[in-house]
mmCIF file with all atom_site columns, C-alpha atoms in Angstrom:
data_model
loop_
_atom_site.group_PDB
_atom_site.id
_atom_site.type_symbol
_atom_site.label_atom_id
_atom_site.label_alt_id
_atom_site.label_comp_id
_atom_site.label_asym_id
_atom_site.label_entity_id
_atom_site.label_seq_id
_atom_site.pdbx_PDB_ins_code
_atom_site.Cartn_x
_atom_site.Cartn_y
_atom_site.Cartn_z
_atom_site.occupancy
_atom_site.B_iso_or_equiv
_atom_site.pdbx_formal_charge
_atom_site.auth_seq_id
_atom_site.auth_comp_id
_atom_site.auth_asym_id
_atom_site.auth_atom_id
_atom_site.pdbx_PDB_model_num
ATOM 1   C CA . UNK A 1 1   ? -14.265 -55.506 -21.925 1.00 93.00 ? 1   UNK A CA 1
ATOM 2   C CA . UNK A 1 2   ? -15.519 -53.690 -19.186 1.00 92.00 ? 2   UNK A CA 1
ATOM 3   C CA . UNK A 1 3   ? -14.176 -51.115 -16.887 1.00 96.00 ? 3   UNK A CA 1
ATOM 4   C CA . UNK A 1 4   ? -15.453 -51.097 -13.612 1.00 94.00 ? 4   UNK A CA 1
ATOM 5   C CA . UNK A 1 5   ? -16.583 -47.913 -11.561 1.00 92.00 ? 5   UNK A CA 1
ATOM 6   C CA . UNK A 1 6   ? -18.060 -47.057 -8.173  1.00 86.00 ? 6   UNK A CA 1
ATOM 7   C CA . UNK A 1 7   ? -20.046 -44.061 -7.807  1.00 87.00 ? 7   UNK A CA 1
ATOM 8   C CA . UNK A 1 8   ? -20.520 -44.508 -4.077  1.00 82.00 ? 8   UNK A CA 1
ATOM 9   C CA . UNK A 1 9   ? -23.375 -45.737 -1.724  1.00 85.00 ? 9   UNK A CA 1
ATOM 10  C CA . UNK A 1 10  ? -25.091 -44.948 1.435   1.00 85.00 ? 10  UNK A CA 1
ATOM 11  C CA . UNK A 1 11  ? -22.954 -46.006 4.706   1.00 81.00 ? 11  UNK A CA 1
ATOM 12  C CA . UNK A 1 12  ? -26.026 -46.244 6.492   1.00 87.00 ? 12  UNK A CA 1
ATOM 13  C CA . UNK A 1 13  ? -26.671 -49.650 4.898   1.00 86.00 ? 13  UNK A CA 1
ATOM 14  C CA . UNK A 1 14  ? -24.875 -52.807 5.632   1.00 85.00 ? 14  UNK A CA 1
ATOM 15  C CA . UNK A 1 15  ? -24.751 -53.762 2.064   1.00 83.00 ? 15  UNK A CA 1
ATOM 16  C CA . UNK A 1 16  ? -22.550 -50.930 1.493   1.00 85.00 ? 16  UNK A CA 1
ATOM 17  C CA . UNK A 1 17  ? -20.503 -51.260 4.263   1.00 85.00 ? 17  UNK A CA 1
ATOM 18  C CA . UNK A 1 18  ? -19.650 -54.481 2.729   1.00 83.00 ? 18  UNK A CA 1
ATOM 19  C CA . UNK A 1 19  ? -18.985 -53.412 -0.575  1.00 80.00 ? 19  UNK A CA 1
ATOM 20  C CA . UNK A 1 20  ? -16.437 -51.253 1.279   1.00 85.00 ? 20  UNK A CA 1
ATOM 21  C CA . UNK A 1 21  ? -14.749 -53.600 2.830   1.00 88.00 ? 21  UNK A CA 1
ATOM 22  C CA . UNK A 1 22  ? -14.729 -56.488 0.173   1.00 90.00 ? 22  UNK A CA 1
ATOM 23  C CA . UNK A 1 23  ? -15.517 -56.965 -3.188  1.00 90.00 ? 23  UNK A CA 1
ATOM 24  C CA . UNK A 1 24  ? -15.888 -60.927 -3.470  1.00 93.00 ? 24  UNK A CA 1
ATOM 25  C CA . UNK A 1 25  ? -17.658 -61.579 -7.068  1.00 93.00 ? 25  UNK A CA 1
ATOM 26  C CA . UNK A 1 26  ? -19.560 -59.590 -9.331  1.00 94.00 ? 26  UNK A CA 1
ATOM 27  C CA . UNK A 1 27  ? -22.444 -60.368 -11.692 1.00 93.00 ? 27  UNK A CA 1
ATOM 28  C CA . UNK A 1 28  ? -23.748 -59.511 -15.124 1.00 90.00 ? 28  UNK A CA 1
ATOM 29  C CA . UNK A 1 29  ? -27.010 -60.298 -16.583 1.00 90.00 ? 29  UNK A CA 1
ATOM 30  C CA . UNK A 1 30  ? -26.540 -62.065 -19.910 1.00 91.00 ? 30  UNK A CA 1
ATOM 31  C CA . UNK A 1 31  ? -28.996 -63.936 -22.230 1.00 91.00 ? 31  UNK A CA 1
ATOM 32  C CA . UNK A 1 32  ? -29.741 -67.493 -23.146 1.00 93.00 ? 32  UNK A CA 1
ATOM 33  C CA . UNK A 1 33  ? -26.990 -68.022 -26.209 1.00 94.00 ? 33  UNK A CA 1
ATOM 34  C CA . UNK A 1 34  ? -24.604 -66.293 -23.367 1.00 94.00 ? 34  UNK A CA 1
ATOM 35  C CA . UNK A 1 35  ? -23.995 -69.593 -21.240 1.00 95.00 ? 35  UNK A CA 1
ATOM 36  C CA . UNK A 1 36  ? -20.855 -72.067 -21.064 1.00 95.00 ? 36  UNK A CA 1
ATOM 37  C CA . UNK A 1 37  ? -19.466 -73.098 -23.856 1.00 95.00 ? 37  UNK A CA 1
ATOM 38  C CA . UNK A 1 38  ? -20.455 -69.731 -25.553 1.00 96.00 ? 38  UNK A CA 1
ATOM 39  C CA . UNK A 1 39  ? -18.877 -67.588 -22.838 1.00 95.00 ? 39  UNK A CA 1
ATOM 40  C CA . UNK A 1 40  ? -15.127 -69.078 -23.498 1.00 95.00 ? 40  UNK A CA 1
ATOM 41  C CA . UNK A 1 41  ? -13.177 -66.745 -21.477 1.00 97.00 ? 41  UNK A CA 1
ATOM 42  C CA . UNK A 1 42  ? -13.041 -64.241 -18.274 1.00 97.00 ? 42  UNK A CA 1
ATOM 43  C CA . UNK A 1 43  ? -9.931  -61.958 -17.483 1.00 98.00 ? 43  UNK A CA 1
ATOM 44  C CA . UNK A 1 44  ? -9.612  -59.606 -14.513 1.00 98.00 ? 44  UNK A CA 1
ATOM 45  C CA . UNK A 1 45  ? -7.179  -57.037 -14.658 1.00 97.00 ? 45  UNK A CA 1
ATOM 46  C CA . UNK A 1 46  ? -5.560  -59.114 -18.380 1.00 97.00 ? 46  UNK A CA 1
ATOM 47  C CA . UNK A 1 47  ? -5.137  -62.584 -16.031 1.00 97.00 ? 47  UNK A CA 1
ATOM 48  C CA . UNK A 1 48  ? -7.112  -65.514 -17.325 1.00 98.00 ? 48  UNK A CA 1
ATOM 49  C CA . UNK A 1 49  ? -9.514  -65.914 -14.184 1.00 97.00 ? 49  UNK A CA 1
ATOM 50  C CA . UNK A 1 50  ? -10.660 -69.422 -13.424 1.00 97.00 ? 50  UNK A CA 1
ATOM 51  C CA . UNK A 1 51  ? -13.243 -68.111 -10.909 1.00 97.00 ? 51  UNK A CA 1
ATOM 52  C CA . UNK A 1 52  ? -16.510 -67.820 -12.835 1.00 97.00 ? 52  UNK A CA 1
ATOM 53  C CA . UNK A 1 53  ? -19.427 -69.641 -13.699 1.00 97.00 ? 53  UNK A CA 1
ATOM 54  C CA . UNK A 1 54  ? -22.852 -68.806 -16.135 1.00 96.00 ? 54  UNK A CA 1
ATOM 55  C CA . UNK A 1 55  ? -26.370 -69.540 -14.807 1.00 94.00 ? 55  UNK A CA 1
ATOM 56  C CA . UNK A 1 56  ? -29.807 -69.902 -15.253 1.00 93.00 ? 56  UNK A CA 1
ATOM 57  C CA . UNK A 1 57  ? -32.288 -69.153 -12.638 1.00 90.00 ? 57  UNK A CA 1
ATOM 58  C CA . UNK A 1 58  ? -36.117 -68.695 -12.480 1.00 91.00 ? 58  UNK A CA 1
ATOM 59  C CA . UNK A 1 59  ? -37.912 -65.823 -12.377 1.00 88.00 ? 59  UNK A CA 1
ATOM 60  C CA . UNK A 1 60  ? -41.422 -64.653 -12.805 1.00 89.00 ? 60  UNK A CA 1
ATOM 61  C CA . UNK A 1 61  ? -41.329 -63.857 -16.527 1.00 85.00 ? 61  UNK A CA 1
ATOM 62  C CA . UNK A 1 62  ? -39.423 -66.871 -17.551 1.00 88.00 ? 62  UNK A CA 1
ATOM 63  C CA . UNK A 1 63  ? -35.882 -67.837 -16.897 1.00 92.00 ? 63  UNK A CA 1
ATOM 64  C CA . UNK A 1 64  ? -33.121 -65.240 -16.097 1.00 91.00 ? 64  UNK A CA 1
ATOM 65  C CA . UNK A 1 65  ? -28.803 -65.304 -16.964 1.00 93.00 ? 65  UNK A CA 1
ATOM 66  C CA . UNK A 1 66  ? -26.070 -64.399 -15.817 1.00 94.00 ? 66  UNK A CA 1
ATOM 67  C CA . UNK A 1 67  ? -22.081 -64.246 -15.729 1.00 96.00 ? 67  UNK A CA 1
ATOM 68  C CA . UNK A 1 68  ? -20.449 -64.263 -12.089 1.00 97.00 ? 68  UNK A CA 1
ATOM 69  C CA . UNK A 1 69  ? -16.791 -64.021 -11.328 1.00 97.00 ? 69  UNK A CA 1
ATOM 70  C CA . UNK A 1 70  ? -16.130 -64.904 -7.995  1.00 96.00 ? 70  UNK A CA 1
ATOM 71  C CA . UNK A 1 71  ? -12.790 -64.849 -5.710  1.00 97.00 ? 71  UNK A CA 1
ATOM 72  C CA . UNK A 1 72  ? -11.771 -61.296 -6.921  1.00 96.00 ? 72  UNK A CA 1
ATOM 73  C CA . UNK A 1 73  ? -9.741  -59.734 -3.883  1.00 95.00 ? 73  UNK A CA 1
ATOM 74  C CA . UNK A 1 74  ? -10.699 -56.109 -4.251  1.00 94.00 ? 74  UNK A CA 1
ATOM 75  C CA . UNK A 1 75  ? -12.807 -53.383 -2.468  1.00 90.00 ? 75  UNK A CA 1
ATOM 76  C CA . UNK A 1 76  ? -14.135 -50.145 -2.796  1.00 88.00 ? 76  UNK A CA 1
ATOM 77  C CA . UNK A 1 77  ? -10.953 -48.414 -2.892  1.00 90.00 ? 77  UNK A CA 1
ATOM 78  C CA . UNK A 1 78  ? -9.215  -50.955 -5.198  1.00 94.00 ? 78  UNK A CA 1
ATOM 79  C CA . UNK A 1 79  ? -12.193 -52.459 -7.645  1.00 94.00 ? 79  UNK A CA 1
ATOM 80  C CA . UNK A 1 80  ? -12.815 -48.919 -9.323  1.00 94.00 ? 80  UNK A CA 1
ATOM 81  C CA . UNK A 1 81  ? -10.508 -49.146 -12.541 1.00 96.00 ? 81  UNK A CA 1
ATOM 82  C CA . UNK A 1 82  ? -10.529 -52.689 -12.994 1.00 96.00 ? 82  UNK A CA 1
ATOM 83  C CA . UNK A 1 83  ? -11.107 -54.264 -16.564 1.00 97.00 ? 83  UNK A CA 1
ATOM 84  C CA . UNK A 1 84  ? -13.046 -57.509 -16.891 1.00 97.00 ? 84  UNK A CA 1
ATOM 85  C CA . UNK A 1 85  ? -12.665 -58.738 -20.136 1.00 96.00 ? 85  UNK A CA 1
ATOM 86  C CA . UNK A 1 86  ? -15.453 -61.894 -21.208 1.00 96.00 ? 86  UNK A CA 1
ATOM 87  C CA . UNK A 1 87  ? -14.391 -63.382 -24.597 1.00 96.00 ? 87  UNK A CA 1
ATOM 88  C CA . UNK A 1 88  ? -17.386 -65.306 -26.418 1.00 95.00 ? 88  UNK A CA 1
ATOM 89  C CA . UNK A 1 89  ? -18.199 -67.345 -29.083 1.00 95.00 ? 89  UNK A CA 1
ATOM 90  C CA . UNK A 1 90  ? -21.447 -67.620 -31.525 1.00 95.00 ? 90  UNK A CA 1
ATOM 91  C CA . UNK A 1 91  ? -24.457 -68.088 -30.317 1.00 95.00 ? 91  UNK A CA 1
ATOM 92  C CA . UNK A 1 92  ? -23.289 -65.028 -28.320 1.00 93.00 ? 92  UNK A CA 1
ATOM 93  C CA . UNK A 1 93  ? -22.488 -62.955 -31.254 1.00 87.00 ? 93  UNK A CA 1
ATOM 94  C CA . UNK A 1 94  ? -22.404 -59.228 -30.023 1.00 87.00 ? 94  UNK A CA 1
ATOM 95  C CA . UNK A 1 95  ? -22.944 -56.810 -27.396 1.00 87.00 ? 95  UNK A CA 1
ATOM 96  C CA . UNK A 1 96  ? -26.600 -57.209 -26.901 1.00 85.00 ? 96  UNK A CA 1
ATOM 97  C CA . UNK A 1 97  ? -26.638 -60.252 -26.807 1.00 88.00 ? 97  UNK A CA 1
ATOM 98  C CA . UNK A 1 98  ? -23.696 -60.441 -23.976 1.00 88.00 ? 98  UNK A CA 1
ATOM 99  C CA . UNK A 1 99  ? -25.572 -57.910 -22.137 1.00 85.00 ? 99  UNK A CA 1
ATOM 100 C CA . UNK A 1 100 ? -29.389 -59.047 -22.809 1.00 73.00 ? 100 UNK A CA 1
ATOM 101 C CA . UNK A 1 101 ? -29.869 -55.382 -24.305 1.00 65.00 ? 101 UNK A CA 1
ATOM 102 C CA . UNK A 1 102 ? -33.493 -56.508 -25.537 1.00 58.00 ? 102 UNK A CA 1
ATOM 103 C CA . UNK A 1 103 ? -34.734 -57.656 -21.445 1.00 50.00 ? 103 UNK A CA 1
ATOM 104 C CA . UNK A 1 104 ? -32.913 -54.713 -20.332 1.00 44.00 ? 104 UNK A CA 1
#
């Protein structure tokens, strides 16, 4: 599980202006053995969330992963505090692997 903070960002910039005013999905790098049917399981806040999806996507070392949850109606006042729990399965045994500790 993770608990999500927000540590601020410059108003200057429409990106954060956004984040201010909606939080729509979030997204966490993963690895390979981290993709559907590995991944199992998302909750948001301890509900089951039926909003997510795992990808692969090219990049210029290779392929890239990730975990996004999508639909989540939160901003920057609301999203700080959340949990977002991911349950998984082997090939995805542990930690690094969830958060592709060895690419960084």
């Amino acid at each position: 599980c993770f608990t999500i903070g927000y540590i601020g960002c410059s108003s200057n910039r429409a990106c954060c202006t956004a984040l201010q005013q909606s939080v729509n999905k979030i997204s966490f790098t993963t690895s390979s053995v981290c993709q559907k049917p590995s991944i199992t399981a998302v909750e948001v806040r301890g509900t089951n969330w039926q909003s997510w999806v795992t990808k692969a996507w090219p990049i210029n070392t290779g392929t890239g992963y990730d975990i996004k949850i999508y639909d989540l109606p939160y901003n920057s006042t609301t999203f700080p505090g959340t949990t977002i729990c991911i349950t998984a399965k082997w090939p995805c045994a542990d930690i690094s692997d969830l958060c592709d500790m060895n690419s960084g």
